[in-house]
XYZ file of C-alpha atoms in Angstrom:
603
model
C -123.465 82.776 122.160
C -123.198 79.301 123.657
C -125.748 78.009 121.163
C -123.881 79.641 118.297
C -120.581 78.078 119.282
C -122.279 74.708 119.471
C -123.795 75.353 115.875
C -120.266 76.187 114.470
C -118.841 72.974 116.033
C -121.554 70.883 114.347
C -120.947 72.795 110.903
C -117.324 72.221 111.453
C -117.740 68.666 112.074
C -120.215 68.172 109.052
C -117.608 70.021 106.914
C -114.840 67.482 107.943
C -117.052 64.648 107.297
C -117.928 66.068 103.748
C -114.369 66.745 102.887
C -113.475 63.112 103.856
C -116.321 61.846 101.884
C -115.349 63.878 98.870
C -111.665 62.567 99.190
C -112.939 59.010 99.498
C -114.886 59.299 96.295
C -111.935 60.952 94.476
C -109.725 57.976 95.594
C -112.430 55.538 94.075
C -112.967 57.677 90.894
C -110.993 56.320 87.907
C -108.006 58.594 87.479
C -107.671 60.773 84.384
C -104.424 61.516 82.342
C -104.334 64.870 83.886
C -104.469 63.286 87.443
C -101.551 61.236 86.377
C -99.533 64.218 85.229
C -100.267 66.235 88.450
C -99.205 63.118 90.566
C -95.876 62.725 88.721
C -94.968 66.440 89.183
C -95.692 66.107 92.827
C -94.008 62.658 93.226
C -90.772 63.697 91.760
C -90.402 66.737 93.981
C -91.137 64.787 97.056
C -88.965 61.842 96.017
C -86.076 64.181 95.281
C -86.253 66.005 98.747
C -86.240 62.697 100.588
C -83.321 61.314 98.416
C -81.299 64.307 99.148
C -82.078 64.349 102.907
C -81.293 60.789 103.360
C -78.159 61.000 101.206
C -76.682 63.809 103.362
C -77.524 61.837 106.645
C -76.065 58.617 105.143
C -72.813 60.597 104.190
C -72.418 61.903 107.529
C -73.065 58.384 109.156
C -70.515 56.711 106.901
C -67.931 59.114 107.783
C -68.517 59.531 111.490
C -70.100 56.238 112.863
C -71.607 56.999 116.281
C -74.781 56.097 118.089
C -76.136 59.592 117.125
C -75.328 59.750 113.536
C -76.756 56.093 113.256
C -79.967 57.394 114.836
C -80.178 60.467 112.466
C -79.533 58.418 109.514
C -82.217 55.969 110.362
C -84.554 58.627 110.849
C -83.758 59.968 107.292
C -83.827 56.451 105.800
C -87.215 55.770 107.383
C -88.584 58.992 105.805
C -87.051 58.001 102.441
C -88.342 54.421 102.346
C -91.893 55.821 103.585
C -91.924 58.255 100.841
C -90.861 55.727 98.239
C -93.267 53.123 99.427
C -96.127 55.608 99.450
C -95.320 57.025 96.100
C -94.999 53.407 94.661
C -98.403 52.520 96.100
C -99.956 55.787 94.527
C -98.325 55.216 91.282
C -100.101 51.827 90.811
C -103.409 53.856 90.455
C -102.208 55.293 87.147
C -100.458 52.273 85.546
C -103.591 51.665 83.178
C -103.649 55.368 81.803
C -102.827 55.942 78.244
C -99.944 58.350 79.049
C -97.306 59.860 77.030
C -94.107 57.628 76.803
C -92.099 59.623 79.370
C -94.884 59.704 82.093
C -95.624 56.006 81.557
C -91.901 55.268 82.047
C -91.740 57.295 85.159
C -94.745 55.590 86.745
C -92.922 52.236 85.957
C -89.870 53.654 87.656
C -91.854 54.877 90.661
C -93.201 51.426 91.175
C -89.786 49.648 91.212
C -87.445 52.572 92.248
C -86.797 51.231 95.813
C -84.356 48.553 96.746
C -86.258 48.295 99.897
C -89.954 48.730 100.476
C -91.929 48.992 103.573
C -95.675 48.331 104.195
C -98.266 51.219 104.728
C -97.722 50.595 108.531
C -95.583 53.465 109.793
C -94.354 51.360 112.772
C -92.917 48.702 110.405
C -91.464 51.403 108.172
C -89.630 52.867 111.283
C -88.601 49.150 112.294
C -87.343 48.346 108.853
C -85.348 51.612 108.904
C -83.775 50.787 112.212
C -82.869 47.262 111.205
C -81.247 48.233 108.003
C -79.191 51.008 109.624
C -78.092 48.771 112.423
C -76.872 46.047 109.835
C -75.075 48.885 108.009
C -73.418 50.146 111.132
C -72.447 46.640 112.584
C -70.652 45.841 109.350
C -68.986 49.262 109.210
C -67.688 49.118 112.832
C -66.966 45.396 112.904
C -63.717 44.196 114.438
C -62.230 40.668 115.408
C -60.516 40.646 118.641
C -58.550 37.486 119.064
C -57.657 36.330 122.597
C -53.996 36.786 122.128
C -53.709 39.989 120.149
C -54.928 43.517 119.345
C -58.453 43.828 117.783
C -58.312 43.795 113.903
C -60.462 45.917 111.432
C -61.547 44.489 108.170
C -58.858 46.179 106.107
C -56.232 44.736 108.315
C -57.611 41.282 107.871
C -58.053 41.605 104.251
C -54.273 42.704 104.084
C -53.384 39.406 106.036
C -55.270 37.258 103.480
C -53.558 39.270 100.772
C -50.033 38.844 102.166
C -49.915 35.735 104.231
C -49.211 32.323 103.092
C -49.699 30.688 106.471
C -52.927 28.565 106.318
C -53.492 28.821 110.122
C -53.197 32.578 109.942
C -55.507 32.777 107.031
C -57.991 30.609 108.739
C -57.928 32.602 111.981
C -58.817 35.891 110.277
C -61.259 34.236 107.976
C -63.278 32.958 110.804
C -62.639 36.142 112.634
C -64.298 38.454 110.355
C -67.378 36.134 110.282
C -67.877 36.601 114.083
C -69.122 40.164 113.031
C -72.083 38.942 111.259
C -73.379 36.335 113.854
C -75.514 39.007 115.552
C -77.002 40.210 112.196
C -78.949 36.986 111.735
C -82.171 37.795 113.619
C -82.456 41.348 112.227
C -82.032 39.848 108.763
C -84.769 37.461 109.230
C -87.094 40.206 110.264
C -85.832 42.581 107.479
C -87.011 39.848 105.069
C -90.431 39.603 106.522
C -91.154 43.272 106.363
C -89.511 44.126 103.136
C -91.414 41.225 101.504
C -94.656 42.627 102.946
C -93.857 45.919 101.481
C -93.102 44.487 98.068
C -96.427 42.456 98.129
C -98.344 45.770 98.757
C -96.962 47.056 95.593
C -98.021 44.027 93.611
C -94.800 41.965 93.611
C -94.517 38.600 94.606
C -91.496 39.306 96.952
C -88.637 41.879 97.179
C -86.539 39.793 94.704
C -89.312 39.940 92.049
C -89.387 43.581 92.581
C -85.550 43.882 92.066
C -85.794 41.901 88.860
C -88.556 44.127 87.537
C -86.156 46.916 87.162
C -84.607 45.706 83.956
C -87.255 46.470 81.378
C -88.060 42.765 81.266
C -90.391 40.390 83.425
C -88.651 38.946 86.544
C -88.562 35.612 84.950
C -87.144 36.814 81.730
C -84.398 38.578 83.471
C -83.434 35.668 85.483
C -83.330 33.527 82.534
C -81.244 36.005 80.496
C -78.667 36.167 83.493
C -78.471 32.395 83.094
C -77.785 32.652 79.410
C -75.015 35.187 80.045
C -73.330 32.893 82.594
C -73.518 29.797 80.207
C -71.447 31.959 77.654
C -68.580 32.672 79.978
C -68.711 29.351 82.386
C -66.342 27.177 80.276
C -63.660 29.978 80.814
C -64.326 29.868 84.667
C -64.217 26.215 84.731
C -60.732 26.295 83.083
C -59.353 28.894 85.364
C -60.669 27.106 88.532
C -59.058 23.874 87.393
C -55.731 25.525 86.892
C -55.736 27.510 90.109
C -56.713 24.487 92.250
C -54.026 22.591 90.778
C -51.388 25.417 91.764
C -52.781 25.643 95.290
C -52.463 21.948 95.693
C -48.925 22.345 94.723
C -48.382 24.993 97.527
C -50.539 23.672 100.229
C -50.634 19.871 99.504
C -53.425 17.717 98.001
C -54.730 16.990 101.587
C -55.548 20.560 102.012
C -56.658 21.143 98.391
C -57.890 17.897 96.834
C -57.742 17.909 93.022
C -61.638 17.113 92.574
C -63.028 19.178 95.377
C -64.196 22.718 95.730
C -61.185 24.984 96.768
C -61.158 26.208 100.474
C -62.338 29.582 100.555
C -59.647 31.028 102.908
C -56.815 30.298 100.459
C -57.769 32.473 97.634
C -56.504 35.769 98.869
C -59.776 37.660 99.361
C -62.045 37.584 102.349
C -64.950 36.486 100.238
C -63.006 34.290 97.621
C -64.629 36.748 94.975
C -61.399 37.512 93.284
C -58.176 35.587 93.337
C -55.728 38.393 92.076
C -53.614 38.393 95.331
C -52.497 34.846 94.781
C -50.901 35.602 91.599
C -47.668 34.781 93.080
C -48.740 31.080 93.564
C -50.552 30.804 90.338
C -48.422 32.446 87.673
C -45.815 30.200 85.895
C -42.427 30.398 87.313
C -41.115 31.736 84.114
C -43.986 34.141 83.501
C -43.084 37.848 82.850
C -46.122 40.101 83.215
C -44.038 42.949 82.133
C -44.652 45.346 85.128
C -45.943 45.606 88.601
C -48.350 48.461 88.916
C -48.158 48.566 92.730
C -44.462 48.714 92.549
C -44.755 51.396 90.002
C -47.244 53.468 92.148
C -44.944 53.188 95.070
C -41.677 53.925 93.412
C -43.115 57.330 92.117
C -44.531 58.208 95.535
C -48.116 58.347 94.250
C -50.345 59.288 97.146
C -54.037 58.888 97.418
C -54.897 62.334 96.148
C -52.564 61.720 92.936
C -54.524 58.556 92.393
C -57.665 60.329 92.000
C -56.275 63.096 90.005
C -54.736 60.471 87.567
C -58.483 59.099 87.233
C -59.839 62.367 86.463
C -57.332 63.074 83.824
C -58.365 59.954 82.116
C -61.812 61.420 81.802
C -60.621 64.798 80.693
C -58.712 63.165 77.989
C -62.036 61.810 76.543
C -63.460 65.465 76.532
C -65.314 65.441 79.919
C -65.154 68.468 82.209
C -63.008 68.448 85.331
C -64.644 67.549 88.543
C -65.970 70.337 90.457
C -63.943 71.952 93.284
C -66.261 70.904 95.963
C -65.417 67.219 95.021
C -61.857 67.765 96.328
C -63.250 69.621 99.329
C -65.846 67.144 100.643
C -64.506 63.726 99.570
C -62.771 61.184 101.815
C -59.700 59.699 100.478
C -57.698 58.432 103.282
C -59.031 56.499 106.310
C -59.025 58.847 109.401
C -57.149 57.897 112.488
C -59.505 59.252 114.958
C -62.974 57.721 114.019
C -64.711 54.722 112.679
C -65.832 55.290 108.981
C -67.322 52.787 106.246
C -64.227 52.281 104.191
C -66.152 50.433 101.475
C -65.472 52.489 98.204
C -68.501 54.419 97.020
C -69.320 57.235 94.778
C -71.745 59.913 95.936
C -73.978 62.690 94.452
C -75.246 64.455 97.400
C -77.640 66.845 95.835
C -78.268 64.747 92.804
C -76.831 67.408 90.320
C -73.234 67.955 90.916
C -72.243 67.652 94.532
C -70.111 64.764 93.660
C -68.081 62.982 96.150
C -65.818 59.918 96.663
C -65.523 57.945 99.936
C -62.763 55.468 99.971
C -59.749 54.589 102.146
C -57.067 54.435 99.452
C -54.227 52.255 99.632
C -51.285 52.676 97.213
C -51.798 49.444 95.193
C -52.994 48.397 91.772
C -56.425 47.184 93.051
C -57.198 50.567 94.492
C -55.812 52.312 91.441
C -58.429 50.503 89.384
C -61.208 50.990 91.924
C -60.547 54.835 91.795
C -61.328 54.772 87.924
C -64.349 52.648 88.675
C -65.818 54.954 91.291
C -65.134 58.019 89.248
C -67.110 56.442 86.346
C -70.032 56.514 88.876
C -69.535 60.247 89.411
C -68.997 61.196 85.834
C -72.306 59.252 84.988
C -74.086 60.929 87.706
C -73.130 64.291 86.459
C -74.054 63.436 82.929
C -77.788 62.766 83.781
C -77.908 65.105 86.489
C -79.924 67.570 84.377
C -82.602 65.181 83.562
C -85.981 64.874 85.369
C -85.463 63.347 88.959
C -86.898 59.953 88.072
C -84.509 59.673 84.970
C -81.218 60.549 87.084
C -79.874 57.077 87.146
C -78.056 54.678 84.729
C -79.934 52.800 82.035
C -79.724 49.828 84.491
C -77.476 49.273 87.583
C -75.099 47.171 85.770
C -74.240 50.070 83.281
C -73.417 52.302 86.344
C -70.916 49.490 87.459
C -69.585 48.868 84.024
C -68.585 52.370 83.063
C -65.548 52.794 85.353
C -64.476 49.117 84.612
C -64.542 50.083 80.859
C -61.879 52.677 81.499
C -59.883 50.281 83.682
C -59.462 48.065 80.649
C -57.615 50.840 79.004
C -54.915 50.644 81.898
C -52.541 49.010 79.310
C -48.724 49.154 79.092
C -49.147 51.789 76.367
C -51.143 54.036 78.784
C -48.721 53.650 81.549
C -46.153 54.843 79.138
C -48.152 57.826 78.436
C -48.482 58.583 82.241
C -44.786 58.200 82.372
C -44.773 55.164 84.680
C -42.890 53.183 81.983
C -40.311 54.366 79.420
C -41.697 52.056 76.921
C -44.272 49.133 76.671
C -42.642 45.905 77.886
C -42.672 42.866 75.811
C -44.494 40.915 78.540
C -45.967 37.385 78.300
C -49.678 38.012 77.089
C -50.922 34.935 78.847
C -49.270 35.896 82.127
C -50.910 39.374 81.881
C -54.257 37.786 80.945
C -53.952 35.269 83.844
C -53.242 37.952 86.261
C -56.288 40.051 85.436
C -58.486 36.837 84.961
C -57.745 36.029 88.675
C -59.902 39.226 89.231
C -62.504 39.412 86.372
C -63.178 35.818 85.427
C -62.868 34.675 89.142
C -65.564 36.985 90.153
C -68.264 35.950 87.693
C -69.928 33.121 89.725
C -69.917 35.114 92.889
C -71.406 38.049 91.133
C -74.244 35.733 90.212
C -74.821 33.859 93.435
C -75.158 36.639 95.826
C -78.542 37.576 94.275
C -79.448 34.000 93.486
C -79.250 33.389 97.208
C -81.475 36.405 98.260
C -83.856 35.912 95.461
C -84.481 32.434 97.069
C -84.600 33.913 100.664
C -87.127 36.404 99.689
C -89.314 33.804 97.695
C -89.281 31.621 100.926
C -87.297 28.902 99.114
C -84.827 29.151 101.821
C -85.969 29.127 105.383
C -84.123 30.854 108.341
C -83.151 27.582 109.599
C -81.037 27.006 106.619
C -79.642 30.387 105.836
C -76.142 29.281 106.176
C -76.273 25.854 104.827
C -77.864 27.014 101.472
C -75.423 29.973 101.212
C -72.416 27.394 101.134
C -74.351 25.147 98.759
C -74.723 27.972 96.157
C -71.090 28.879 96.686
C -69.890 25.277 96.009
C -72.388 24.897 92.988
C -71.462 28.121 91.303
C -67.938 28.873 92.516
C -66.488 25.723 93.311
C -65.586 27.092 96.657
C -66.132 25.528 100.119
C -65.725 26.702 103.729
C -62.385 25.527 105.312
C -64.182 24.410 108.500
C -67.819 23.257 109.150
C -70.210 26.237 109.223
C -73.374 25.568 111.073
C -76.495 27.487 111.641
C -75.010 29.140 114.594
C -73.146 31.341 111.967
C -74.489 33.844 109.505
C -71.885 34.057 106.828
C -73.947 35.993 104.154
C -73.918 38.855 106.517
C -70.065 39.118 106.297
C -70.585 40.495 102.814
C -71.164 44.175 102.605
C -73.833 44.288 100.018
C -76.055 41.853 102.095
C -75.648 43.912 105.172
C -76.283 47.048 103.206
C -79.475 45.841 101.293
C -77.602 46.281 97.814
C -78.595 44.198 94.879
C -75.556 42.371 93.500
C -76.561 41.188 90.124
C -75.480 44.619 88.759
C -71.939 43.500 89.484
C -72.271 40.382 87.310
C -73.728 42.473 84.530
C -71.154 45.011 84.809
C -68.347 42.334 84.757
C -69.642 41.263 81.287
C -70.867 44.728 79.923
C -67.703 46.448 80.254
C -65.935 44.245 77.826
C -68.737 44.624 75.592
C -68.513 48.471 75.930
C -64.656 48.131 75.460
C -64.899 46.109 72.273
C -67.445 48.561 70.803
C -65.295 51.712 71.820
C -62.160 50.206 70.165
C -64.065 49.549 67.066
C -65.358 53.101 67.172
C -61.681 54.518 67.256
C -60.554 52.060 64.543
C -58.095 50.282 66.765
C -56.201 47.678 65.073
C -54.722 44.799 67.221
C -55.779 42.421 69.900
C -58.605 43.509 72.034
C -56.506 43.421 75.261
C -53.987 45.890 73.833
C -56.503 48.665 73.246
C -56.737 51.925 75.155
C -59.122 54.727 74.574
C -57.236 57.137 76.668
C -57.058 60.472 74.703
C -59.854 59.697 72.287
C -62.624 62.335 72.097
C -64.368 59.921 69.657
C -64.743 57.291 72.394
C -65.774 60.055 74.851
C -68.593 61.009 72.613
C -69.810 57.547 72.115
C -69.833 57.180 75.870
C -71.667 60.553 76.344
C -74.394 59.390 74.017
C -75.193 56.546 76.233
C -74.579 58.408 79.625
C -76.724 61.375 78.811
C -79.800 59.191 78.464
C -79.838 58.352 82.220
C -82.786 56.043 82.724
C -84.990 57.909 80.274
C -85.115 55.053 77.932
C -84.853 51.236 78.309
C -81.399 49.962 78.720
C -81.360 48.267 75.472
C -81.753 51.685 73.880
C -78.746 52.896 75.821
C -76.758 49.676 75.024
C -77.435 50.119 71.225
C -76.347 53.752 71.318
C -72.882 52.647 72.608
C -72.527 49.116 71.103
C -74.969 48.700 68.438
C -76.297 45.705 70.058
C -79.516 45.333 72.017
C -78.495 42.173 74.137
C -75.756 41.746 76.724
C -73.147 39.623 74.951
C -70.367 37.919 76.937
C -68.521 36.920 73.642
C -66.397 40.231 73.960
C -65.213 38.929 77.305
C -64.471 35.451 75.697
C -62.677 37.340 72.758
C -60.625 39.359 75.260
C -59.466 36.247 77.015
C -59.015 33.902 74.139
C -55.140 33.651 74.358
C -55.678 32.712 77.971
C -58.312 30.100 77.266
C -56.257 28.370 74.677
C -53.170 28.343 77.180
C -55.466 27.031 80.105
C -56.974 24.121 78.101
C -53.397 23.074 77.196
C -52.322 23.294 80.840
C -55.360 21.289 82.087
C -54.996 18.304 79.766
C -55.147 15.119 81.693
C -56.422 16.891 84.796
C -59.821 16.256 86.440
C -61.658 19.589 86.301
C -64.887 20.317 88.045
C -65.928 19.701 91.475
């Protein structure tokens, strides 16, 4: 009996060796089309399961920030990163096969689907997940605790930058928020190392090259196309910058705001100087009459957070879209809880990747959040539209489309629309230039920031920016593109890039630049589709099923076709075109050029 047992052990060992040898031979064998089909069926199921698990854990962490939820989210994120990285590596085996279009596209998506890639080393995958989760949580729980006052959360500091005109107070909270990012520096450096290693294992030069490969173009072609778009709108930005700098110098003095230098970042009404809408009171001409104050209208009518979202839903309903599911209203977060830390940054979620749609946002009753609600619901309706496609196609045509959709609706928040809501009795005869200047302080001012955040990271990932110059080059780029400078010296003991959510959260940012341009292109096409006659800035698509159907044609495609096809379905064009944005703001451009005559523009 003992001899028989020994024989069985030998046979078992031999069987294991044979199975392993056959598997090794199979991995070396050239894959067939059938192998590719089988792999894709398995890969989609595995990826979807990992996405849903990570999404649920991330939702809990974002709404209940504790050490335990952070660990749970980190474990789920590690599993997701591991699955995506493994599937991406496996997909590389099948890229040379002659497969049907849909399968070939799925393989491309698999190779580029992750914003974060880990090496095959399981320990490094776990380390990367821990680092990224730690960065997110540090940002979400960040506070500034001055020596002579109570601790301030980000929302409180943002409100000070919005409301205060005391430069010392503005400087204090501007510097205070940037204490939160200082401890992130070492983690960020390690994150770059590990993520780059993972990207190289997939055949990309670095993580930035992987990000740029998601756009149905080569990485270099995409970078060049972004530069082309920026050149189309740069003259408009430069005129706005020149005018705003002059008005700030009038308020704070030329010693504080020299007329040939970049603008000090803390004076622009936003923590990151990425939009300037909250200094409208300093910038609008004294005799300007925008016609109405949306924040005041909302507050006068006692509109609460829930009603803000209901208004956004009704906009989509007016275009022919179904109402949001009841679970959306039961499971979303609309108001900041008083009893716990949450990530207040507005975001739209689709927990099960079908129709468990949710909004997470700490809504304030103000015009900015009214517009943001429309924006985030655009994500939710887009998620629902492509929710019935195969899992790998459940995304927007490119990430700029996702961001652009809600902003397209926001362009229809015109005086005529507010009359339809009952907010105004009639459309006021407001000053067109004043109204455009007010929106340009948001939309146009944002453009260079939307461009430079990833310009910075692309260079970091490529090794063109070393860890020893993380902060210096960040401010060099901000001065080059934005004409904005730090109000005080910022040495390498700081890590100011980490004070921006999307850098701490590993979220690519060029999508917002693309969206800022695309939504004007979408708007112009939709206004043409409904035969609107009049200036582009007066057009509202509210209540138009024709516009809704044109949107649906694009949304239903998800990511199943190149983004150029989706753009053509909506606009008839196959190239991102910023001339729609220039057309929209032509009255303002003419006025700015007149105002800036004799001034030294540029920096």
